Amino acid sequence: MAVRAIGKHRLYHRPVTLQPVLQSVREEEILTEEEHEKWQEGWVKYQDAVYAYNEEILTFLIMGIDKLEDVKEAEGGTDGGQADALFLVVLNPKDKSIRVVAINRNTMTDVDIYDNNGEYESTVKAQIAIQHGFGDGMERSCEYQEKAVGNLFYQLPIHGYAAVNMSAISTINDVVGGVDVTIPEDLAGFNEEFVEGRTLHLMGENAFWYVKYRDTDTFGSADMRLDRQKQYLTGFIDVAKQAVHKEPSVAIDLYQAVKPQMITDVSLDEVAYLAPILAEYSYDAEGFYTLPGETVMGEQYEEFYPDEDAMFEMILEVFYEKVQ
């Protein structure tokens, strides 16, 4: 209990920012006299309702890094590896829910550029996935990526991160006993078992390739892979919750199993706090959000542009609550 209490304290006191910085009142909104009198800093009025950031929420950034070996320091300052998978996992103690926000790896946003010596050069609009590459492939890269995601979500507080090399997918999958999926698109040309409409129990290398593979010659392949990752992650959360409910130490086993291929600022005492409560939290596919927007072809690579209004509404729905 003491270890869990320490873990909880650390998690809630880690973020540098206290809440997102959203526009409080849009031009089309008008505050009533009562709202003027009771208005508090950080509140947001949208479509005649007032919202406040839910300060009890815990938000974690999960990164899948395009590397196939154990974690090690990158030789150059630009070889940290791209974050091919980006998810925000949101835990809400008030309704005991888990929500997941998927971020397209091609999302165009502010990316900080550093040279091989780690010196800052400039900030440019680029695919968010490349931000992790400008660093040491370890803590520094993760901090850069966390900053980029936090900024994209209007200075969203992030309570912890975990960057897992893609090669760890098989290990993570097998620790919880594998995941069932129904193949959404015909991938038989890549793997004869991945036939559209077929239901498979993924184990080992099949889990790895199902989550990792995309045909870079096909436009929108990152979007299609994100759909598969969404499907897989939904199934994984269900299986993992069941496993932790039966035996809470599974969370510690998972943490230790992937440690050689993972960089995280979530400590073992924080895992000890999170594991028991996760088993009590509810999750379903409706709690999985995809950053809304459009993919277009840039000069060289695909570019994804978020729909600002839809993103604003999603942030209010996931991270805020109505003020009564």
PDB file of C-alpha atoms in Angstrom:
ATOM      1  CA  MET A   1       0.000   0.000   0.000  1.00  0.00           C
ATOM      2  CA  ALA A   2       2.881   2.356   0.754  1.00  0.00           C
ATOM      3  CA  VAL A   3       4.500   1.644  -2.629  1.00  0.00           C
ATOM      4  CA  ARG A   4       1.184   2.245  -4.421  1.00  0.00           C
ATOM      5  CA  ALA A   5       0.670   5.525  -2.533  1.00  0.00           C
ATOM      6  CA  ILE A   6       4.116   6.724  -3.625  1.00  0.00           C
ATOM      7  CA  GLY A   7       3.362   5.724  -7.198  1.00  0.00           C
ATOM      8  CA  LYS A   8       0.060   7.602  -7.233  1.00  0.00           C
ATOM      9  CA  HIS A   9       1.679  10.753  -5.816  1.00  0.00           C
ATOM     10  CA  ARG A  10       4.408  10.696  -8.463  1.00  0.00           C
ATOM     11  CA  LEU A  11       1.980  10.246 -11.337  1.00  0.00           C
ATOM     12  CA  TYR A  12      -0.272  13.143 -10.396  1.00  0.00           C
ATOM     13  CA  HIS A  13       2.614  15.526  -9.734  1.00  0.00           C
ATOM     14  CA  ARG A  14       4.646  14.803 -12.884  1.00  0.00           C
ATOM     15  CA  PRO A  15       3.084  16.950 -15.668  1.00  0.00           C
ATOM     16  CA  VAL A  16       4.576  20.380 -16.254  1.00  0.00           C
ATOM     17  CA  THR A  17       1.272  21.788 -17.537  1.00  0.00           C
ATOM     18  CA  LEU A  18      -1.888  21.751 -15.420  1.00  0.00           C
ATOM     19  CA  GLN A  19      -4.500  21.645 -18.190  1.00  0.00           C
ATOM     20  CA  PRO A  20      -4.867  22.232 -21.939  1.00  0.00           C
ATOM     21  CA  VAL A  21      -4.894  25.810 -23.167  1.00  0.00           C
ATOM     22  CA  LEU A  22      -8.123  25.949 -25.166  1.00  0.00           C
ATOM     23  CA  GLN A  23      -9.886  29.062 -26.396  1.00  0.00           C
ATOM     24  CA  SER A  24     -12.240  29.820 -23.519  1.00  0.00           C
ATOM     25  CA  VAL A  25     -15.029  31.490 -25.451  1.00  0.00           C
ATOM     26  CA  ARG A  26     -15.338  31.301 -29.225  1.00  0.00           C
ATOM     27  CA  GLU A  27     -16.642  34.241 -31.233  1.00  0.00           C
ATOM     28  CA  GLU A  28     -20.057  32.616 -31.709  1.00  0.00           C
ATOM     29  CA  GLU A  29     -20.486  32.016 -27.958  1.00  0.00           C
ATOM     30  CA  ILE A  30     -21.869  34.583 -25.503  1.00  0.00           C
ATOM     31  CA  LEU A  31     -21.505  34.313 -21.726  1.00  0.00           C
ATOM     32  CA  THR A  32     -24.649  34.764 -19.672  1.00  0.00           C
ATOM     33  CA  GLU A  33     -24.675  37.111 -16.685  1.00  0.00           C
ATOM     34  CA  GLU A  34     -24.510  34.131 -14.291  1.00  0.00           C
ATOM     35  CA  GLU A  35     -21.574  32.642 -16.220  1.00  0.00           C
ATOM     36  CA  HIS A  36     -19.741  35.972 -16.017  1.00  0.00           C
ATOM     37  CA  GLU A  37     -20.148  35.995 -12.244  1.00  0.00           C
ATOM     38  CA  LYS A  38     -19.046  32.387 -11.665  1.00  0.00           C
ATOM     39  CA  TRP A  39     -16.454  32.056 -14.432  1.00  0.00           C
ATOM     40  CA  GLN A  40     -13.191  30.327 -13.470  1.00  0.00           C
ATOM     41  CA  GLU A  41      -9.838  30.233 -15.208  1.00  0.00           C
ATOM     42  CA  GLY A  42      -9.543  27.294 -17.606  1.00  0.00           C
ATOM     43  CA  TRP A  43     -13.257  26.902 -18.248  1.00  0.00           C
ATOM     44  CA  VAL A  44     -14.425  26.564 -21.858  1.00  0.00           C
ATOM     45  CA  LYS A  45     -17.826  27.475 -23.281  1.00  0.00           C
ATOM     46  CA  TYR A  46     -18.899  25.542 -26.374  1.00  0.00           C
ATOM     47  CA  GLN A  47     -22.366  25.182 -27.912  1.00  0.00           C
ATOM     48  CA  ASP A  48     -24.084  26.747 -24.873  1.00  0.00           C
ATOM     49  CA  ALA A  49     -22.387  24.405 -22.385  1.00  0.00           C
ATOM     50  CA  VAL A  50     -19.495  25.162 -20.019  1.00  0.00           C
ATOM     51  CA  TYR A  51     -16.664  22.648 -19.555  1.00  0.00           C
ATOM     52  CA  ALA A  52     -13.832  22.234 -17.036  1.00  0.00           C
ATOM     53  CA  TYR A  53     -10.746  20.058 -17.415  1.00  0.00           C
ATOM     54  CA  ASN A  54     -11.012  16.822 -15.419  1.00  0.00           C
ATOM     55  CA  GLU A  55      -7.978  17.069 -13.136  1.00  0.00           C
ATOM     56  CA  GLU A  56      -8.381  13.479 -11.919  1.00  0.00           C
ATOM     57  CA  ILE A  57      -7.607  12.062 -15.363  1.00  0.00           C
ATOM     58  CA  LEU A  58      -4.306  10.248 -15.954  1.00  0.00           C
ATOM     59  CA  THR A  59      -2.987  10.404 -19.524  1.00  0.00           C
ATOM     60  CA  PHE A  60      -0.181   8.228 -20.903  1.00  0.00           C
ATOM     61  CA  LEU A  61       1.590   8.453 -24.252  1.00  0.00           C
ATOM     62  CA  ILE A  62       2.313   5.050 -25.818  1.00  0.00           C
ATOM     63  CA  MET A  63       4.804   5.042 -28.706  1.00  0.00           C
ATOM     64  CA  GLY A  64       5.634   2.212 -31.083  1.00  0.00           C
ATOM     65  CA  ILE A  65       9.159   2.859 -32.368  1.00  0.00           C
ATOM     66  CA  ASP A  66      10.302   1.579 -35.746  1.00  0.00           C
ATOM     67  CA  LYS A  67      13.253  -0.414 -34.412  1.00  0.00           C
ATOM     68  CA  LEU A  68      13.726  -4.181 -34.283  1.00  0.00           C
ATOM     69  CA  GLU A  69      16.242  -4.648 -31.482  1.00  0.00           C
ATOM     70  CA  ASP A  70      16.699  -3.930 -27.799  1.00  0.00           C
ATOM     71  CA  VAL A  71      16.801  -0.275 -26.800  1.00  0.00           C
ATOM     72  CA  LYS A  72      20.201   1.330 -27.121  1.00  0.00           C
ATOM     73  CA  GLU A  73      21.542   4.850 -27.494  1.00  0.00           C
ATOM     74  CA  ALA A  74      21.513   6.077 -31.082  1.00  0.00           C
ATOM     75  CA  GLU A  75      24.892   6.834 -32.624  1.00  0.00           C
ATOM     76  CA  GLY A  76      23.729  10.024 -34.335  1.00  0.00           C
ATOM     77  CA  GLY A  77      21.461  12.771 -33.105  1.00  0.00           C
ATOM     78  CA  THR A  78      18.909  12.020 -35.818  1.00  0.00           C
ATOM     79  CA  ASP A  79      18.753   8.227 -35.581  1.00  0.00           C
ATOM     80  CA  GLY A  80      16.379   7.794 -32.647  1.00  0.00           C
ATOM     81  CA  GLY A  81      13.762   5.958 -34.729  1.00  0.00           C
ATOM     82  CA  GLN A  82      10.346   7.138 -35.872  1.00  0.00           C
ATOM     83  CA  ALA A  83       7.216   6.751 -33.736  1.00  0.00           C
ATOM     84  CA  ASP A  84       5.126   4.705 -36.172  1.00  0.00           C
ATOM     85  CA  ALA A  85       2.366   4.222 -33.586  1.00  0.00           C
ATOM     86  CA  LEU A  86       1.136   6.931 -31.220  1.00  0.00           C
ATOM     87  CA  PHE A  87      -1.671   6.492 -28.690  1.00  0.00           C
ATOM     88  CA  LEU A  88      -2.900   8.469 -25.708  1.00  0.00           C
ATOM     89  CA  VAL A  89      -4.334   6.154 -23.052  1.00  0.00           C
ATOM     90  CA  VAL A  90      -6.686   8.090 -20.766  1.00  0.00           C
ATOM     91  CA  LEU A  91      -7.766   6.773 -17.358  1.00  0.00           C
ATOM     92  CA  ASN A  92     -10.755   8.491 -15.743  1.00  0.00           C
ATOM     93  CA  PRO A  93     -11.181   7.604 -12.026  1.00  0.00           C
ATOM     94  CA  LYS A  94     -14.555   9.351 -11.859  1.00  0.00           C
ATOM     95  CA  ASP A  95     -16.373   6.895 -14.104  1.00  0.00           C
ATOM     96  CA  LYS A  96     -13.635   4.216 -14.056  1.00  0.00           C
ATOM     97  CA  SER A  97     -13.239   4.264 -17.818  1.00  0.00           C
ATOM     98  CA  ILE A  98     -10.340   3.748 -20.207  1.00  0.00           C
ATOM     99  CA  ARG A  99     -10.261   5.763 -23.398  1.00  0.00           C
ATOM    100  CA  VAL A 100      -7.684   5.647 -26.178  1.00  0.00           C
ATOM    101  CA  VAL A 101      -6.897   8.386 -28.695  1.00  0.00           C
ATOM    102  CA  ALA A 102      -5.032   7.238 -31.811  1.00  0.00           C
ATOM    103  CA  ILE A 103      -2.792   9.788 -33.536  1.00  0.00           C
ATOM    104  CA  ASN A 104      -1.993   9.342 -37.229  1.00  0.00           C
ATOM    105  CA  ARG A 105       1.800   9.075 -37.608  1.00  0.00           C
ATOM    106  CA  ASN A 106       1.621  11.513 -40.568  1.00  0.00           C
ATOM    107  CA  THR A 107      -0.106  14.275 -38.575  1.00  0.00           C
ATOM    108  CA  MET A 108       1.430  17.589 -39.617  1.00  0.00           C
ATOM    109  CA  THR A 109       2.446  19.627 -36.589  1.00  0.00           C
ATOM    110  CA  ASP A 110       5.355  21.588 -35.111  1.00  0.00           C
ATOM    111  CA  VAL A 111       8.488  19.403 -34.995  1.00  0.00           C
ATOM    112  CA  ASP A 112      11.725  20.597 -33.385  1.00  0.00           C
ATOM    113  CA  ILE A 113      14.823  19.961 -35.486  1.00  0.00           C
ATOM    114  CA  TYR A 114      18.154  19.166 -33.800  1.00  0.00           C
ATOM    115  CA  ASP A 115      21.591  18.533 -35.298  1.00  0.00           C
ATOM    116  CA  ASN A 116      23.816  15.495 -34.658  1.00  0.00           C
ATOM    117  CA  ASN A 117      25.206  17.180 -31.561  1.00  0.00           C
ATOM    118  CA  GLY A 118      21.761  17.614 -30.047  1.00  0.00           C
ATOM    119  CA  GLU A 119      21.698  21.378 -30.653  1.00  0.00           C
ATOM    120  CA  TYR A 120      18.327  22.918 -31.501  1.00  0.00           C
ATOM    121  CA  GLU A 121      18.170  24.312 -35.050  1.00  0.00           C
ATOM    122  CA  SER A 122      14.568  25.230 -35.890  1.00  0.00           C
ATOM    123  CA  THR A 123      10.901  24.257 -35.703  1.00  0.00           C
ATOM    124  CA  VAL A 124       9.118  23.127 -38.867  1.00  0.00           C
ATOM    125  CA  LYS A 125       5.770  21.658 -39.907  1.00  0.00           C
ATOM    126  CA  ALA A 126       6.342  17.947 -40.443  1.00  0.00           C
ATOM    127  CA  GLN A 127       4.951  14.472 -39.728  1.00  0.00           C
ATOM    128  CA  ILE A 128       4.729  14.023 -35.965  1.00  0.00           C
ATOM    129  CA  ALA A 129       6.304  10.535 -36.144  1.00  0.00           C
ATOM    130  CA  ILE A 130       9.740  11.921 -37.034  1.00  0.00           C
ATOM    131  CA  GLN A 131      10.056  13.914 -33.793  1.00  0.00           C
ATOM    132  CA  HIS A 132      11.307  10.846 -31.880  1.00  0.00           C
ATOM    133  CA  GLY A 133      14.157  10.489 -34.375  1.00  0.00           C
ATOM    134  CA  PHE A 134      15.769  13.744 -33.245  1.00  0.00           C
ATOM    135  CA  GLY A 135      17.353  12.476 -30.079  1.00  0.00           C
ATOM    136  CA  ASP A 136      19.304   9.676 -28.496  1.00  0.00           C
ATOM    137  CA  GLY A 137      16.687   6.967 -29.109  1.00  0.00           C
ATOM    138  CA  MET A 138      16.106   6.890 -25.364  1.00  0.00           C
ATOM    139  CA  GLU A 139      14.783   9.388 -22.786  1.00  0.00           C
ATOM    140  CA  ARG A 140      15.636  12.481 -24.802  1.00  0.00           C
ATOM    141  CA  SER A 141      13.779  11.212 -27.884  1.00  0.00           C
ATOM    142  CA  CYS A 142      10.759  10.320 -25.737  1.00  0.00           C
ATOM    143  CA  GLU A 143      10.713  13.765 -24.148  1.00  0.00           C
ATOM    144  CA  TYR A 144      10.823  15.402 -27.584  1.00  0.00           C
ATOM    145  CA  GLN A 145       7.922  13.236 -28.766  1.00  0.00           C
ATOM    146  CA  GLU A 146       5.930  13.846 -25.582  1.00  0.00           C
ATOM    147  CA  LYS A 147       6.355  17.591 -26.051  1.00  0.00           C
ATOM    148  CA  ALA A 148       5.189  17.435 -29.687  1.00  0.00           C
ATOM    149  CA  VAL A 149       2.070  15.439 -28.785  1.00  0.00           C
ATOM    150  CA  GLY A 150       1.300  17.652 -25.797  1.00  0.00           C
ATOM    151  CA  ASN A 151       1.580  20.763 -27.975  1.00  0.00           C
ATOM    152  CA  LEU A 152      -0.647  19.232 -30.661  1.00  0.00           C
ATOM    153  CA  PHE A 153      -3.312  18.781 -27.970  1.00  0.00           C
ATOM    154  CA  TYR A 154      -3.029  22.377 -26.712  1.00  0.00           C
ATOM    155  CA  GLN A 155      -0.488  21.764 -23.897  1.00  0.00           C
ATOM    156  CA  LEU A 156      -2.253  18.616 -22.656  1.00  0.00           C
ATOM    157  CA  PRO A 157      -0.794  17.274 -19.357  1.00  0.00           C
ATOM    158  CA  ILE A 158       0.832  13.870 -19.922  1.00  0.00           C
ATOM    159  CA  HIS A 159       1.515  11.792 -16.815  1.00  0.00           C
ATOM    160  CA  GLY A 160       3.852   9.204 -18.298  1.00  0.00           C
ATOM    161  CA  TYR A 161       5.186   7.691 -21.496  1.00  0.00           C
ATOM    162  CA  ALA A 162       6.305   4.327 -22.788  1.00  0.00           C
ATOM    163  CA  ALA A 163       8.238   3.947 -26.042  1.00  0.00           C
ATOM    164  CA  VAL A 164       8.311   0.318 -27.111  1.00  0.00           C
ATOM    165  CA  ASN A 165      10.370  -0.962 -30.023  1.00  0.00           C
ATOM    166  CA  MET A 166       8.103  -2.726 -32.511  1.00  0.00           C
ATOM    167  CA  SER A 167      10.043  -5.956 -32.026  1.00  0.00           C
ATOM    168  CA  ALA A 168       8.489  -6.211 -28.531  1.00  0.00           C
ATOM    169  CA  ILE A 169       4.959  -6.686 -29.925  1.00  0.00           C
ATOM    170  CA  SER A 170       5.298 -10.476 -29.994  1.00  0.00           C
ATOM    171  CA  THR A 171       6.488 -10.535 -26.377  1.00  0.00           C
ATOM    172  CA  ILE A 172       3.705  -8.238 -25.158  1.00  0.00           C
ATOM    173  CA  ASN A 173       1.093 -10.202 -27.082  1.00  0.00           C
ATOM    174  CA  ASP A 174       2.200 -13.608 -25.823  1.00  0.00           C
ATOM    175  CA  VAL A 175       2.427 -12.587 -22.152  1.00  0.00           C
ATOM    176  CA  VAL A 176      -1.351 -12.066 -22.094  1.00  0.00           C
ATOM    177  CA  GLY A 177      -2.059 -15.191 -24.143  1.00  0.00           C
ATOM    178  CA  GLY A 178      -2.607 -13.697 -27.591  1.00  0.00           C
ATOM    179  CA  VAL A 179      -5.370 -11.623 -29.204  1.00  0.00           C
ATOM    180  CA  ASP A 180      -8.262 -12.543 -31.525  1.00  0.00           C
ATOM    181  CA  VAL A 181      -8.771 -10.374 -34.641  1.00  0.00           C
ATOM    182  CA  THR A 182     -10.891 -10.495 -37.788  1.00  0.00           C
ATOM    183  CA  ILE A 183      -8.768  -9.508 -40.795  1.00  0.00           C
ATOM    184  CA  PRO A 184     -10.286  -6.258 -42.203  1.00  0.00           C
ATOM    185  CA  GLU A 185      -8.433  -6.206 -45.541  1.00  0.00           C
ATOM    186  CA  ASP A 186      -6.850  -8.779 -47.810  1.00  0.00           C
ATOM    187  CA  LEU A 187      -3.186  -9.124 -46.816  1.00  0.00           C
ATOM    188  CA  ALA A 188      -2.749 -12.659 -48.168  1.00  0.00           C
ATOM    189  CA  GLY A 189      -0.093 -11.402 -50.570  1.00  0.00           C
ATOM    190  CA  PHE A 190       2.048 -10.606 -47.557  1.00  0.00           C
ATOM    191  CA  ASN A 191       0.938 -13.431 -45.251  1.00  0.00           C
ATOM    192  CA  GLU A 192      -1.222 -16.288 -46.539  1.00  0.00           C
ATOM    193  CA  GLU A 193      -3.033 -16.461 -43.188  1.00  0.00           C
ATOM    194  CA  PHE A 194      -4.161 -12.812 -43.390  1.00  0.00           C
ATOM    195  CA  VAL A 195      -7.232 -13.399 -45.565  1.00  0.00           C
ATOM    196  CA  GLU A 196      -9.973 -10.737 -45.418  1.00  0.00           C
ATOM    197  CA  GLY A 197     -12.801 -11.773 -43.111  1.00  0.00           C
ATOM    198  CA  ARG A 198     -10.871 -14.579 -41.434  1.00  0.00           C
ATOM    199  CA  THR A 199     -10.704 -14.650 -37.628  1.00  0.00           C
ATOM    200  CA  LEU A 200      -7.276 -15.463 -36.206  1.00  0.00           C
ATOM    201  CA  HIS A 201      -5.800 -15.880 -32.746  1.00  0.00           C
ATOM    202  CA  LEU A 202      -2.577 -13.903 -33.087  1.00  0.00           C
ATOM    203  CA  MET A 203       0.553 -15.232 -31.425  1.00  0.00           C
ATOM    204  CA  GLY A 204       4.249 -14.502 -31.841  1.00  0.00           C
ATOM    205  CA  GLU A 205       5.389 -13.169 -35.220  1.00  0.00           C
ATOM    206  CA  ASN A 206       1.828 -13.001 -36.588  1.00  0.00           C
ATOM    207  CA  ALA A 207       0.953 -10.394 -33.953  1.00  0.00           C
ATOM    208  CA  PHE A 208       4.082  -8.418 -34.813  1.00  0.00           C
ATOM    209  CA  TRP A 209       3.407  -8.289 -38.564  1.00  0.00           C
ATOM    210  CA  TYR A 210      -0.315  -7.632 -38.163  1.00  0.00           C
ATOM    211  CA  VAL A 211       0.430  -4.465 -36.171  1.00  0.00           C
ATOM    212  CA  LYS A 212       3.596  -3.427 -38.042  1.00  0.00           C
ATOM    213  CA  TYR A 213       3.023  -4.143 -41.747  1.00  0.00           C
ATOM    214  CA  ARG A 214       1.979  -1.561 -44.326  1.00  0.00           C
ATOM    215  CA  ASP A 215       2.511  -1.276 -48.072  1.00  0.00           C
ATOM    216  CA  THR A 216       4.271   2.059 -48.491  1.00  0.00           C
ATOM    217  CA  ASP A 217       3.428   2.016 -52.228  1.00  0.00           C
ATOM    218  CA  THR A 218      -0.295   2.197 -51.412  1.00  0.00           C
ATOM    219  CA  PHE A 219      -1.771   5.641 -50.681  1.00  0.00           C
ATOM    220  CA  GLY A 220      -3.325   5.770 -47.231  1.00  0.00           C
ATOM    221  CA  SER A 221      -1.502   2.660 -46.012  1.00  0.00           C
ATOM    222  CA  ALA A 222      -0.716   4.394 -42.701  1.00  0.00           C
ATOM    223  CA  ASP A 223      -4.461   4.995 -42.211  1.00  0.00           C
ATOM    224  CA  MET A 224      -5.268   1.338 -42.947  1.00  0.00           C
ATOM    225  CA  ARG A 225      -2.567   0.159 -40.567  1.00  0.00           C
ATOM    226  CA  LEU A 226      -3.924   2.500 -37.892  1.00  0.00           C
ATOM    227  CA  ASP A 227      -7.334   0.818 -38.284  1.00  0.00           C
ATOM    228  CA  ARG A 228      -5.692  -2.572 -37.689  1.00  0.00           C
ATOM    229  CA  GLN A 229      -3.790  -1.200 -34.701  1.00  0.00           C
ATOM    230  CA  LYS A 230      -7.058   0.164 -33.293  1.00  0.00           C
ATOM    231  CA  GLN A 231      -8.702  -3.238 -33.704  1.00  0.00           C
ATOM    232  CA  TYR A 232      -5.735  -5.069 -32.191  1.00  0.00           C
ATOM    233  CA  LEU A 233      -5.351  -2.676 -29.259  1.00  0.00           C
ATOM    234  CA  THR A 234      -9.049  -2.955 -28.414  1.00  0.00           C
ATOM    235  CA  GLY A 235      -8.709  -6.729 -28.260  1.00  0.00           C
ATOM    236  CA  PHE A 236      -5.439  -6.519 -26.345  1.00  0.00           C
ATOM    237  CA  ILE A 237      -6.903  -4.264 -23.636  1.00  0.00           C
ATOM    238  CA  ASP A 238      -9.792  -6.694 -23.108  1.00  0.00           C
ATOM    239  CA  VAL A 239      -7.452  -9.692 -22.819  1.00  0.00           C
ATOM    240  CA  ALA A 240      -4.964  -7.819 -20.613  1.00  0.00           C
ATOM    241  CA  LYS A 241      -7.720  -6.651 -18.235  1.00  0.00           C
ATOM    242  CA  GLN A 242      -8.943 -10.221 -17.836  1.00  0.00           C
ATOM    243  CA  ALA A 243      -5.405 -11.454 -17.200  1.00  0.00           C
ATOM    244  CA  VAL A 244      -4.699  -8.748 -14.587  1.00  0.00           C
ATOM    245  CA  HIS A 245      -8.058  -9.396 -12.905  1.00  0.00           C
ATOM    246  CA  LYS A 246      -7.132 -13.070 -12.475  1.00  0.00           C
ATOM    247  CA  GLU A 247      -3.545 -12.344 -11.449  1.00  0.00           C
ATOM    248  CA  PRO A 248      -2.446  -8.710 -10.773  1.00  0.00           C
ATOM    249  CA  SER A 249       1.230  -9.687 -11.018  1.00  0.00           C
ATOM    250  CA  VAL A 250       0.750 -10.102 -14.798  1.00  0.00           C
ATOM    251  CA  ALA A 251       1.233  -6.339 -15.125  1.00  0.00           C
ATOM    252  CA  ILE A 252       4.617  -6.589 -13.391  1.00  0.00           C
ATOM    253  CA  ASP A 253       5.524  -9.609 -15.544  1.00  0.00           C
ATOM    254  CA  LEU A 254       4.655  -7.637 -18.678  1.00  0.00           C
ATOM    255  CA  TYR A 255       6.684  -4.637 -17.491  1.00  0.00           C
ATOM    256  CA  GLN A 256       9.737  -6.823 -16.844  1.00  0.00           C
ATOM    257  CA  ALA A 257       9.361  -8.820 -20.078  1.00  0.00           C
ATOM    258  CA  VAL A 258       9.467  -5.767 -22.362  1.00  0.00           C
ATOM    259  CA  LYS A 259      11.939  -3.730 -20.316  1.00  0.00           C
ATOM    260  CA  PRO A 260      14.919  -4.434 -22.640  1.00  0.00           C
ATOM    261  CA  GLN A 261      12.908  -3.062 -25.574  1.00  0.00           C
ATOM    262  CA  MET A 262      11.193  -0.182 -23.797  1.00  0.00           C
ATOM    263  CA  ILE A 263      11.976   3.286 -22.518  1.00  0.00           C
ATOM    264  CA  THR A 264       9.495   4.599 -19.968  1.00  0.00           C
ATOM    265  CA  ASP A 265       9.300   7.123 -17.173  1.00  0.00           C
ATOM    266  CA  VAL A 266       6.615   5.022 -15.453  1.00  0.00           C
ATOM    267  CA  SER A 267       8.345   3.415 -12.472  1.00  0.00           C
ATOM    268  CA  LEU A 268       7.625   0.036 -10.910  1.00  0.00           C
ATOM    269  CA  ASP A 269       5.819   1.639  -7.949  1.00  0.00           C
ATOM    270  CA  GLU A 270       3.600   3.525 -10.411  1.00  0.00           C
ATOM    271  CA  VAL A 271       2.843   0.245 -12.206  1.00  0.00           C
ATOM    272  CA  ALA A 272       1.986  -1.243  -8.807  1.00  0.00           C
ATOM    273  CA  TYR A 273      -0.548   1.579  -8.304  1.00  0.00           C
ATOM    274  CA  LEU A 274      -2.033   1.289 -11.802  1.00  0.00           C
ATOM    275  CA  ALA A 275      -2.339  -2.498 -12.159  1.00  0.00           C
ATOM    276  CA  PRO A 276      -5.113  -3.139  -9.586  1.00  0.00           C
ATOM    277  CA  ILE A 277      -7.246  -0.172 -10.645  1.00  0.00           C
ATOM    278  CA  LEU A 278      -7.014  -1.054 -14.346  1.00  0.00           C
ATOM    279  CA  ALA A 279      -8.740  -4.358 -13.675  1.00  0.00           C
ATOM    280  CA  GLU A 280     -11.729  -2.383 -12.326  1.00  0.00           C
ATOM    281  CA  TYR A 281     -11.941   0.050 -15.251  1.00  0.00           C
ATOM    282  CA  SER A 282     -14.305  -0.456 -18.190  1.00  0.00           C
ATOM    283  CA  TYR A 283     -13.329  -0.229 -21.847  1.00  0.00           C
ATOM    284  CA  ASP A 284     -15.151  -0.780 -25.127  1.00  0.00           C
ATOM    285  CA  ALA A 285     -14.648   0.099 -28.784  1.00  0.00           C
ATOM    286  CA  GLU A 286     -16.693   3.305 -28.382  1.00  0.00           C
ATOM    287  CA  GLY A 287     -13.938   4.560 -26.095  1.00  0.00           C
ATOM    288  CA  PHE A 288     -11.416   4.439 -28.930  1.00  0.00           C
ATOM    289  CA  TYR A 289     -11.028   7.772 -30.717  1.00  0.00           C
ATOM    290  CA  THR A 290      -9.120   8.504 -33.909  1.00  0.00           C
ATOM    291  CA  LEU A 291      -7.768  11.994 -34.444  1.00  0.00           C
ATOM    292  CA  PRO A 292     -10.160  13.378 -37.118  1.00  0.00           C
ATOM    293  CA  GLY A 293      -8.757  14.835 -40.295  1.00  0.00           C
ATOM    294  CA  GLU A 294      -7.681  14.201 -43.888  1.00  0.00           C
ATOM    295  CA  THR A 295      -4.700  12.531 -45.548  1.00  0.00           C
ATOM    296  CA  VAL A 296      -3.274  14.203 -48.670  1.00  0.00           C
ATOM    297  CA  MET A 297      -0.175  13.602 -50.757  1.00  0.00           C
ATOM    298  CA  GLY A 298       2.603  16.077 -50.028  1.00  0.00           C
ATOM    299  CA  GLU A 299       5.631  16.792 -52.203  1.00  0.00           C
ATOM    300  CA  GLN A 300       7.284  13.559 -51.092  1.00  0.00           C
ATOM    301  CA  TYR A 301       5.249  11.850 -48.377  1.00  0.00           C
ATOM    302  CA  GLU A 302       1.678  11.549 -47.160  1.00  0.00           C
ATOM    303  CA  GLU A 303       0.501  14.346 -44.854  1.00  0.00           C
ATOM    304  CA  PHE A 304      -2.399  14.184 -42.405  1.00  0.00           C
ATOM    305  CA  TYR A 305      -4.135  17.416 -41.410  1.00  0.00           C
ATOM    306  CA  PRO A 306      -6.380  17.357 -38.319  1.00  0.00           C
ATOM    307  CA  ASP A 307      -9.876  18.820 -38.486  1.00  0.00           C
ATOM    308  CA  GLU A 308      -9.485  21.551 -35.848  1.00  0.00           C
ATOM    309  CA  ASP A 309     -13.189  21.811 -34.958  1.00  0.00           C
ATOM    310  CA  ALA A 310     -13.674  18.050 -34.680  1.00  0.00           C
ATOM    311  CA  MET A 311     -10.461  17.764 -32.666  1.00  0.00           C
ATOM    312  CA  PHE A 312     -11.654  20.514 -30.319  1.00  0.00           C
ATOM    313  CA  GLU A 313     -14.899  18.611 -29.705  1.00  0.00           C
ATOM    314  CA  MET A 314     -13.021  15.351 -29.138  1.00  0.00           C
ATOM    315  CA  ILE A 315     -10.744  16.969 -26.543  1.00  0.00           C
ATOM    316  CA  LEU A 316     -13.786  18.314 -24.665  1.00  0.00           C
ATOM    317  CA  GLU A 317     -15.446  14.885 -24.759  1.00  0.00           C
ATOM    318  CA  VAL A 318     -12.400  12.934 -23.574  1.00  0.00           C
ATOM    319  CA  PHE A 319     -10.610  15.285 -21.186  1.00  0.00           C
ATOM    320  CA  TYR A 320     -13.297  17.670 -19.914  1.00  0.00           C
ATOM    321  CA  GLU A 321     -16.591  17.468 -18.058  1.00  0.00           C
ATOM    322  CA  LYS A 322     -19.615  19.749 -18.076  1.00  0.00           C
ATOM    323  CA  VAL A 323     -19.901  22.326 -15.308  1.00  0.00           C
ATOM    324  CA  GLN A 324     -23.302  22.084 -13.642  1.00  0.00           C
TER     325      GLN A 324
END
